[in-house]
CSV table of C-alpha atoms in Angstrom, one decimal:
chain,number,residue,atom,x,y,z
A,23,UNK,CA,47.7,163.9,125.6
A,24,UNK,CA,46.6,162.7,122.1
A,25,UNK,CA,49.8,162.4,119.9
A,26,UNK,CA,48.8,160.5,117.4
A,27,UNK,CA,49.2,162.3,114.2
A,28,UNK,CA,47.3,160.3,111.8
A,29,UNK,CA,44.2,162.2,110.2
A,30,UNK,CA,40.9,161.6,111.4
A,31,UNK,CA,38.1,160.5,109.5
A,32,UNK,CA,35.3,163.1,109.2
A,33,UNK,CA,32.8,162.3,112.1
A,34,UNK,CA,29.7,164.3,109.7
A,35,UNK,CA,31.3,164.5,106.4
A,36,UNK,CA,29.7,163.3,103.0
A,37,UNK,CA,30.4,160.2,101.7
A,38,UNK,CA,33.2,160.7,99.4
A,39,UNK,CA,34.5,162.9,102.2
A,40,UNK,CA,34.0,160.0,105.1
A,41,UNK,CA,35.8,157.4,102.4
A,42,UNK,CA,38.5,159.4,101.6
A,43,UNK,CA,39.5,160.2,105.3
A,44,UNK,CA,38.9,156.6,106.1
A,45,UNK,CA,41.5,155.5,103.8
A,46,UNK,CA,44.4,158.3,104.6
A,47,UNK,CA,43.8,157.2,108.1
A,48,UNK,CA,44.5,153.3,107.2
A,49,UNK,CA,47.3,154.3,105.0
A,50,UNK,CA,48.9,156.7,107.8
A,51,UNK,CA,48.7,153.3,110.0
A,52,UNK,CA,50.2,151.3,107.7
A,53,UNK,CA,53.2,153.7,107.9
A,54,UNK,CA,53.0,153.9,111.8
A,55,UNK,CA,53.4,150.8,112.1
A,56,UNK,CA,56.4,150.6,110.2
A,57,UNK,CA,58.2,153.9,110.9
A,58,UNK,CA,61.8,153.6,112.9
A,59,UNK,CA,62.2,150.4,111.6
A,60,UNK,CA,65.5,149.1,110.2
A,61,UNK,CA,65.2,146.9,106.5
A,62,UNK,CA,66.1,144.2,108.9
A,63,UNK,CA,63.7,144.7,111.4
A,64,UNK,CA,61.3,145.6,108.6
A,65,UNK,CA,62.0,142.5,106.6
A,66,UNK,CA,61.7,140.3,110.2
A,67,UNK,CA,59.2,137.6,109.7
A,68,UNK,CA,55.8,136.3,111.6
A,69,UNK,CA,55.8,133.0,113.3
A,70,UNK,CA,56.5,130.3,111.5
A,71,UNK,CA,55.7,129.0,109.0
A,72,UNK,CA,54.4,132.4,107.5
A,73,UNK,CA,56.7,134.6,106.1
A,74,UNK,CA,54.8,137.7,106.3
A,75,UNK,CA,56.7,140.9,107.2
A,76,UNK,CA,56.0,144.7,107.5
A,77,UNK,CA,58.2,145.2,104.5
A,78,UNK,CA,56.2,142.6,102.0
A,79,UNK,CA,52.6,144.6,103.2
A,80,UNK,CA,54.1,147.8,102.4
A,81,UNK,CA,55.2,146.2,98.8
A,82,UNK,CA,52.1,144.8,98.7
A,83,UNK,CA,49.7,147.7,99.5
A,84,UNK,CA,51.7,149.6,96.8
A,85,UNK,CA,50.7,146.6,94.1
A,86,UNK,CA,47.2,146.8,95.2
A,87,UNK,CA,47.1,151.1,95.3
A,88,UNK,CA,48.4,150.5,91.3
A,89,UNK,CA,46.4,147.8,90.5
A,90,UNK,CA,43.0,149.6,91.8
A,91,UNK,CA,43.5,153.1,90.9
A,92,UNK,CA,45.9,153.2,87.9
A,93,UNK,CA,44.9,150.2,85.7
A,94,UNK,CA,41.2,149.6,86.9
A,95,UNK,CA,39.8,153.2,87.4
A,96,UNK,CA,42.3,154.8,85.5
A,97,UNK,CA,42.8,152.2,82.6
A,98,UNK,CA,46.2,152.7,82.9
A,99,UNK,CA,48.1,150.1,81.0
A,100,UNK,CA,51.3,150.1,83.5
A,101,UNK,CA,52.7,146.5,84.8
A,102,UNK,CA,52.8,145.3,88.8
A,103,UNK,CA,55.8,146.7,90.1
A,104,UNK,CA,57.3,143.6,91.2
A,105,UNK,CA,56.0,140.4,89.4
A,106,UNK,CA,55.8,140.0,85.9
A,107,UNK,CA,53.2,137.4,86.2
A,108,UNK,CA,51.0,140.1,87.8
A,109,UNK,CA,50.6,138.5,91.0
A,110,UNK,CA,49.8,140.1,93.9
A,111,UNK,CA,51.5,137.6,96.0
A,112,UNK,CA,54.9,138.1,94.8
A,113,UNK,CA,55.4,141.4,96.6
A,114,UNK,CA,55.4,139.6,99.9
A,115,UNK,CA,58.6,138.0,98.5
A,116,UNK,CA,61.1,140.8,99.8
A,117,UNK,CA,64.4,139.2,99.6
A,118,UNK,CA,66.9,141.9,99.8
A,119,UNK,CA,64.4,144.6,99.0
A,120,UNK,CA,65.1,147.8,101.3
A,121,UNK,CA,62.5,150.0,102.8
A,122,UNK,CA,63.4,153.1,100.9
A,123,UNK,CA,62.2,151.3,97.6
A,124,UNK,CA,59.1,149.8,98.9
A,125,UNK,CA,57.5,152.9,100.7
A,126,UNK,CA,58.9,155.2,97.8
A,127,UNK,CA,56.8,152.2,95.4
A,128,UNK,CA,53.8,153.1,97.8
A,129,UNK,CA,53.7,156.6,98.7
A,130,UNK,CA,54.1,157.2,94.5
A,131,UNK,CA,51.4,154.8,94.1
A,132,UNK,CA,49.4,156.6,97.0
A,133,UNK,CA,49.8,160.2,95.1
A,134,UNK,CA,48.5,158.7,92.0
A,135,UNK,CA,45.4,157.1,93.7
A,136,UNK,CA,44.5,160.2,95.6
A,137,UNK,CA,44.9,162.1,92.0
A,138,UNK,CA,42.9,159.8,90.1
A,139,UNK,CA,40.1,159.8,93.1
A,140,UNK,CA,40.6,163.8,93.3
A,141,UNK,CA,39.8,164.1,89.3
A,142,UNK,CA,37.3,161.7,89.3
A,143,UNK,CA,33.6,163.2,88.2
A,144,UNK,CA,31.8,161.0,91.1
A,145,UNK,CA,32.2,158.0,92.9
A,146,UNK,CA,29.7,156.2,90.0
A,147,UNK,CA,32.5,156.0,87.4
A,148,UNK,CA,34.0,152.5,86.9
A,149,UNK,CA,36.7,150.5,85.3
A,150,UNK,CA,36.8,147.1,84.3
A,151,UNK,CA,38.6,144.5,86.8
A,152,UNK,CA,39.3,141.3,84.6
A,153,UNK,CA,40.3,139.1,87.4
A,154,UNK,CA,35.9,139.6,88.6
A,155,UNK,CA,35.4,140.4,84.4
A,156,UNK,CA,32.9,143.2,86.1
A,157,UNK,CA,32.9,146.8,86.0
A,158,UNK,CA,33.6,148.4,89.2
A,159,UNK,CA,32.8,151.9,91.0
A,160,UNK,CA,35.3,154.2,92.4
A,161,UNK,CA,32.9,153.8,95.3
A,162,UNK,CA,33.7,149.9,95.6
A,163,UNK,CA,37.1,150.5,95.1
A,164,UNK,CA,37.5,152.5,98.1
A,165,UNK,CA,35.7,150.6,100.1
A,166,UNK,CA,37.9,147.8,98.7
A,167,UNK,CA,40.9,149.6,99.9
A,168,UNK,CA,39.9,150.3,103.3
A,169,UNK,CA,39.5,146.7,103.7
A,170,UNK,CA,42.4,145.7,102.2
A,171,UNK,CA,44.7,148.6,104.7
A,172,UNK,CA,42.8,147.3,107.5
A,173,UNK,CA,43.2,143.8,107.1
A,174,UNK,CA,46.7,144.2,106.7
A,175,UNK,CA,46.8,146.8,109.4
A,176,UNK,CA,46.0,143.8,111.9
A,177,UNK,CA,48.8,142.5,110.9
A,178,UNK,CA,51.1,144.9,110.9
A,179,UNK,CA,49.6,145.4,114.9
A,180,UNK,CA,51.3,141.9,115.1
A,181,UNK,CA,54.3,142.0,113.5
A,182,UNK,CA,55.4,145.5,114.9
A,183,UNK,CA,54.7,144.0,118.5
A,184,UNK,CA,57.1,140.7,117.2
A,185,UNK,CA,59.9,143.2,116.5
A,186,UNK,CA,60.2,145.3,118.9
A,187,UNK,CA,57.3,144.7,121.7
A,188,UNK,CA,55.2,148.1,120.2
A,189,UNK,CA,51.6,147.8,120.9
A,190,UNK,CA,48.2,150.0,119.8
A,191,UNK,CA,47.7,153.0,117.1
């Protein structure tokens, strides 16, 4: 019995299609990974000497949703969430941040990346990334994203196991 409620990517759908399931499914894993979780548990760190946690991906997958969608594609003049440097690095940093904030950061961030990739004409139109200084396609940014999620997915398959033994999906 298959109860793994993540959505499935389309096995014949058209590209947008096929990229758009891909990256619901890595962002549904993202949230597997970390749902039950205490901000303690959540907040628990990797091995030393990295201090990697489920909590700081979650912050940080919300930084990099913004970042692509809103102020590339979008042109969205709106600051990181949390660094005023704009330094993607600095959401890993969780101190005394609590779940609640960082997944309502991300899933707000999600519904505004799924908007702005809902509304967009085709998967041709770009924004300008200044960190590259290159215009980029909705197309790469997708792509982008679902190798950011599963990158960081790997991770989380680690880090959930380190809190609490849970293995797979």
């Amino acid at each position: 019995m298959n109860t793994d409620d993540r959505p499935a990517p389309p096995l014949t759908g058209g590209e947008r299609e096929t990229l758009r399931g891909f990256l619901d499914f890595h962002r549904a894993t993202l949230a597997k990974k970390c749902e039950g979780l205490t901000d303690e548990e959540l907040r628990r760190r990797s091995m030393p000497p990295s201090t990697l946690t489920l909590l700081g991906l979650v912050r940080h997958m919300a930084e990099v949703e913004r970042t692509w969608f809103r102020r590339v594609i979008d042109g969205e003049d709106v600051p990181f969430v949390w660094s005023e440097k704009g330094d993607f690095q600095e959401a890993f940093a969780v101190g005394a941040a609590t779940g609640a904030e960082a997944f309502t950061a991300w899933q707000t961030e999600v519904e505004h990346a799924r908007r702005i990739e809902r509304e967009a004409e085709s998967l041709d139109i770009t924004g300008y990334f200044p960190r590259w200084g290159e215009n980029v396609s909705l197309r790469l940014v997708m792509h982008h994203l679902i190798h950011e999620y599963a990158r960081h997915n790997g991770h989380a398959d680690f880090l959930r196991e380190g809190v609490d033994g849970s293995v797979g999906a």
